[in-house]
PDB file of C-alpha atoms in Angstrom:
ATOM      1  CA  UNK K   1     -13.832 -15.766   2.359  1.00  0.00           C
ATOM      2  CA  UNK K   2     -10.495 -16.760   3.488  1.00  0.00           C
ATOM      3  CA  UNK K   3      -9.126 -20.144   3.865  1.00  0.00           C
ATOM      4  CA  UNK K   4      -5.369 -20.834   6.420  1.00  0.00           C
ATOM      5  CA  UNK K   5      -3.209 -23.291   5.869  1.00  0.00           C
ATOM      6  CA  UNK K   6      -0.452 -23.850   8.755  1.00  0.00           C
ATOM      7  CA  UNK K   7       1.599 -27.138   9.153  1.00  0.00           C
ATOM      8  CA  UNK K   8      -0.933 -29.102   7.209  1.00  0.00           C
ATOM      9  CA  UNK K   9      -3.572 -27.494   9.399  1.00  0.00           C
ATOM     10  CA  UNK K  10      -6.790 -25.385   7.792  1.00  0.00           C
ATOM     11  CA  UNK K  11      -9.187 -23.212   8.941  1.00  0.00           C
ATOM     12  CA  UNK K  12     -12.553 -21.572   6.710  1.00  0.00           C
ATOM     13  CA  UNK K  13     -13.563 -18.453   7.172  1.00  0.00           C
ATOM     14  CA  UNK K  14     -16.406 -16.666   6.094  1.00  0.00           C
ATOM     15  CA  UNK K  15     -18.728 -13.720   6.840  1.00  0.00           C
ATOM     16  CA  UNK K  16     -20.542 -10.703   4.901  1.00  0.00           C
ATOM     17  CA  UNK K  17     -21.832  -7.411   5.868  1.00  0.00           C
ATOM     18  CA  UNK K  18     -25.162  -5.535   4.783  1.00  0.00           C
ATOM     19  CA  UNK K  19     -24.576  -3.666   0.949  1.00  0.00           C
ATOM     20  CA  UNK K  20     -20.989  -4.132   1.001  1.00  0.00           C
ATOM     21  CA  UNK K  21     -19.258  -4.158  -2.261  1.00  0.00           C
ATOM     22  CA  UNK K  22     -16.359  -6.195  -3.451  1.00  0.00           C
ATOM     23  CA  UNK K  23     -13.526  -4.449  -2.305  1.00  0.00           C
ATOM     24  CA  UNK K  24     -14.877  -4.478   1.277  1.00  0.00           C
ATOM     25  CA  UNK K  25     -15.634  -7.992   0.887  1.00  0.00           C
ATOM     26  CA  UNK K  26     -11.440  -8.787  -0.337  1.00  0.00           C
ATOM     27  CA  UNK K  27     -10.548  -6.054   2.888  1.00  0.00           C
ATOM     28  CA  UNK K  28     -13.123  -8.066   4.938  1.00  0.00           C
ATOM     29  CA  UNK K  29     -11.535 -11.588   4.379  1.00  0.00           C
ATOM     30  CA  UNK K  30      -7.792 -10.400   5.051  1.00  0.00           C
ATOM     31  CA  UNK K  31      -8.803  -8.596   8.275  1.00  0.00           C
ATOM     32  CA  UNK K  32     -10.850 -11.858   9.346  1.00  0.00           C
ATOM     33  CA  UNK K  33      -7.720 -14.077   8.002  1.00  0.00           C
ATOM     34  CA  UNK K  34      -5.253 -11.911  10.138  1.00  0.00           C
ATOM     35  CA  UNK K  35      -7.488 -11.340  13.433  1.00  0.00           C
ATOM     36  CA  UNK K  36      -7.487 -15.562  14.336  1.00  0.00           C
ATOM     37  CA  UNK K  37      -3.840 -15.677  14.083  1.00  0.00           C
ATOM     38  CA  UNK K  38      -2.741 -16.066  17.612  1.00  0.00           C
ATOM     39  CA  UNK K  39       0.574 -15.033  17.619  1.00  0.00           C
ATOM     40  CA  UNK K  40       3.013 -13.384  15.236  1.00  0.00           C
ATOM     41  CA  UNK K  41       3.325 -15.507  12.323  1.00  0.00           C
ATOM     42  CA  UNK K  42       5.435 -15.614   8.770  1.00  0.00           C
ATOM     43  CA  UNK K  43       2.318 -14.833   6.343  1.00  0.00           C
ATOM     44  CA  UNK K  44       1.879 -15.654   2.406  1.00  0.00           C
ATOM     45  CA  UNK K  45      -1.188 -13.845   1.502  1.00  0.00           C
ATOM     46  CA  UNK K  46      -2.503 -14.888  -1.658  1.00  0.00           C
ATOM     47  CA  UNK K  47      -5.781 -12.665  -3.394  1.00  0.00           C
ATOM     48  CA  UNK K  48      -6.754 -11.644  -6.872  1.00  0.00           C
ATOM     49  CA  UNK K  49      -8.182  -8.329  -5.921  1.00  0.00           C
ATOM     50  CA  UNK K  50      -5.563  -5.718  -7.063  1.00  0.00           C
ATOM     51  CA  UNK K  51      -7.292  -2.962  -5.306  1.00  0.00           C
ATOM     52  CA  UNK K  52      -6.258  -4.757  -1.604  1.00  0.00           C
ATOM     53  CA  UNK K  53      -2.688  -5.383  -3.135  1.00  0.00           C
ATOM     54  CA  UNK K  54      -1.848  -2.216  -4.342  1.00  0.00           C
ATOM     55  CA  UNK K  55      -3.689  -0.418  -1.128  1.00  0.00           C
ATOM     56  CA  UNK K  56      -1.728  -2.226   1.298  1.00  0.00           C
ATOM     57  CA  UNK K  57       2.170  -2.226  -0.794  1.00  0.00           C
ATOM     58  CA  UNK K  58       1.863   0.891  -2.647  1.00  0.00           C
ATOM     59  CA  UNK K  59      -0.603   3.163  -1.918  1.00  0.00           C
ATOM     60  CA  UNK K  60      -1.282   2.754   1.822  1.00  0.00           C
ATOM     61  CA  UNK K  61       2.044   4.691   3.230  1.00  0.00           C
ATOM     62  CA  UNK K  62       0.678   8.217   0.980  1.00  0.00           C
ATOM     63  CA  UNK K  63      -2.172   7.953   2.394  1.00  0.00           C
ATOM     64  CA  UNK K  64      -1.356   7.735   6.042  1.00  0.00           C
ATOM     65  CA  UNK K  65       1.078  10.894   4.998  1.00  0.00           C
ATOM     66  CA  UNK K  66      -1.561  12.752   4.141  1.00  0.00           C
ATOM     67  CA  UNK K  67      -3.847  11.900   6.799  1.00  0.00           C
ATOM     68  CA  UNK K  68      -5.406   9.126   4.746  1.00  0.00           C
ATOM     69  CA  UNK K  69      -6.356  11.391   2.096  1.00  0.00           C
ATOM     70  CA  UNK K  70      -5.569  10.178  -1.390  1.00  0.00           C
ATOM     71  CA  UNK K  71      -2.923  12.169  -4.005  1.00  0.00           C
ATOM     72  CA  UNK K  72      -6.110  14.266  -5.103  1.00  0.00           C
ATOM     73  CA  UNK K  73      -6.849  15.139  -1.728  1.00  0.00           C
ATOM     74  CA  UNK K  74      -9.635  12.864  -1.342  1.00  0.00           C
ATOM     75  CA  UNK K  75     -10.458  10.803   1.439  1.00  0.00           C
ATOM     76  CA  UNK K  76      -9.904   7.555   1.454  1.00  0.00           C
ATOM     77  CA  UNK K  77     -12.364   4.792   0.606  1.00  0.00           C
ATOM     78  CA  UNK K  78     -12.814   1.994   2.916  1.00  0.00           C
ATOM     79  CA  UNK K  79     -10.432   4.132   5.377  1.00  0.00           C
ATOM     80  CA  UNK K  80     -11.827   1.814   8.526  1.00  0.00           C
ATOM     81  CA  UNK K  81     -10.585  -1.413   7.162  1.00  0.00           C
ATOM     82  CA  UNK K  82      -7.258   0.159   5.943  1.00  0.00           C
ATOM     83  CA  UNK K  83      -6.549   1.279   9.107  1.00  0.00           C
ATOM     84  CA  UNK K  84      -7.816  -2.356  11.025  1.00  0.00           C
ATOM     85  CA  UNK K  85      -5.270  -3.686   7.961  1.00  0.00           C
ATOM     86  CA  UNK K  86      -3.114  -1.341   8.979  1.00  0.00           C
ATOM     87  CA  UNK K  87      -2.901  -2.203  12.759  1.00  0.00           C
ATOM     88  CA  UNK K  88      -2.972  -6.148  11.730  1.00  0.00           C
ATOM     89  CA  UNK K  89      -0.304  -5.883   9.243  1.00  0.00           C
ATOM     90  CA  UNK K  90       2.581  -4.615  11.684  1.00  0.00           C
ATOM     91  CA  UNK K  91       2.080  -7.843  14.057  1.00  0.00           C
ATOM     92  CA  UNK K  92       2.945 -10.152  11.208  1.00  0.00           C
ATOM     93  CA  UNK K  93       5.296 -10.845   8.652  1.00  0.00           C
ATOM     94  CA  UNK K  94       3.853 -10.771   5.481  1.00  0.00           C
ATOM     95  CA  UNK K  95       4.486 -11.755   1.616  1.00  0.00           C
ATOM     96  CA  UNK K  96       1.722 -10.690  -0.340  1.00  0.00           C
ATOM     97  CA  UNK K  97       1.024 -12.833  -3.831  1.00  0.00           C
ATOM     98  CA  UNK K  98      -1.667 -11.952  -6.494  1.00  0.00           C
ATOM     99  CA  UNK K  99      -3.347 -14.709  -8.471  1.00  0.00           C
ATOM    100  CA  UNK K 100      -5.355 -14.349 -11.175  1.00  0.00           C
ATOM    101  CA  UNK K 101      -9.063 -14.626 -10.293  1.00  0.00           C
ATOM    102  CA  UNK K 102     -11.342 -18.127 -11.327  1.00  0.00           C
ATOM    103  CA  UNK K 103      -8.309 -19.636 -13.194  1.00  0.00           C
ATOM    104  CA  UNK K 104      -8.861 -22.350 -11.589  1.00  0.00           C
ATOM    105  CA  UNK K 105      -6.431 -21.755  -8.394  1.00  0.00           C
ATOM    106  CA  UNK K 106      -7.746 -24.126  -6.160  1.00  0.00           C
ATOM    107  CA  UNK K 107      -7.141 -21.766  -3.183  1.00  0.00           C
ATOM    108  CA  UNK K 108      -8.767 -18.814  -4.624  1.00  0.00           C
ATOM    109  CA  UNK K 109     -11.493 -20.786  -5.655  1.00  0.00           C
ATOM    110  CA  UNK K 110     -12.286 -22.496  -2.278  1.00  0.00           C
ATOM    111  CA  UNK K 111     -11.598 -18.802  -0.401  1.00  0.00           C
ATOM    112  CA  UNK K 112     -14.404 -17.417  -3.255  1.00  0.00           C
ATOM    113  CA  UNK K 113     -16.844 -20.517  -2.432  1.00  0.00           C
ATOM    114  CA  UNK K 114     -16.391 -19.148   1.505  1.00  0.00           C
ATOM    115  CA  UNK K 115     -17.030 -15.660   0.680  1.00  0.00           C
ATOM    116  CA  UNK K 116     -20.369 -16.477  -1.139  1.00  0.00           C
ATOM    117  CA  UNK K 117     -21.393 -19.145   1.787  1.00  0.00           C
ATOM    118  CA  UNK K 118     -21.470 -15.137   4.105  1.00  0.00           C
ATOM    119  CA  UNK K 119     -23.301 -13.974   1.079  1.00  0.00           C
ATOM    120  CA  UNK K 120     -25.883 -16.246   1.863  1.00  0.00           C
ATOM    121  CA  UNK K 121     -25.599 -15.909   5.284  1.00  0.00           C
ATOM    122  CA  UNK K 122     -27.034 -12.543   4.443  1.00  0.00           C
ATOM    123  CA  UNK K 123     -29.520 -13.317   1.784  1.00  0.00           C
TER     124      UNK K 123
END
């Protein structure tokens, strides 16, 4: 799930998809997050998965040198929401922040509570 705050403003969202796994579920939020911004915005994106993190500031830029293969030649995993992220990512500016997961972060814990209320939208 994904919660936005702007100018004392917030907005829940939440959604799943059939056998998805985590990392899908982390890509899933940021892409839903991203797509109901209206305009091009000054972002701090917030997530304890390290996977999306490191994808999107480190890894991300190989990969779409090598035809979004990975350094083993590989394809890439997930490669249709890297490239939506990909697309979304060059509309907005964008600080990206990693918090340590169920530490009590009351952010992370109200975007987790979102992503299990699409859980059981699926359920």
């Amino acid at each position: 799930g994904a919660l936005l705050l702007y100018d004392g403003q917030e907005k829940e969202l939440f959604g799943g998809e059939m056998n998805t796994t985590n990392n899908r579920m982390e890509m899933l939020a940021v892409i839903q997050a991203l797509s109901a911004l209206k305009q091009p915005c000054k972002v701090h994106l917030y997530s304890d998965s390290q996977y999306l993190l490191k994808g999107i500031t480190e890894w991300m830029a190989g990969w779409k040198m090598r035809g979004w293969r990975t350094a083993t030649k590989a394809p890439v995993k997930n490669v249709d929401l890297w490239q939506q992220l990909d697309c979304l990512t060059k509309t907005h500016q964008i600080e990206w922040h990693w918090v340590r997961g169920h530490t009590g972060d009351i952010g992370n814990e109200r975007a987790d509570a979102l992503a299990n209320r699409g859980v059981g939208l699926l359920g």
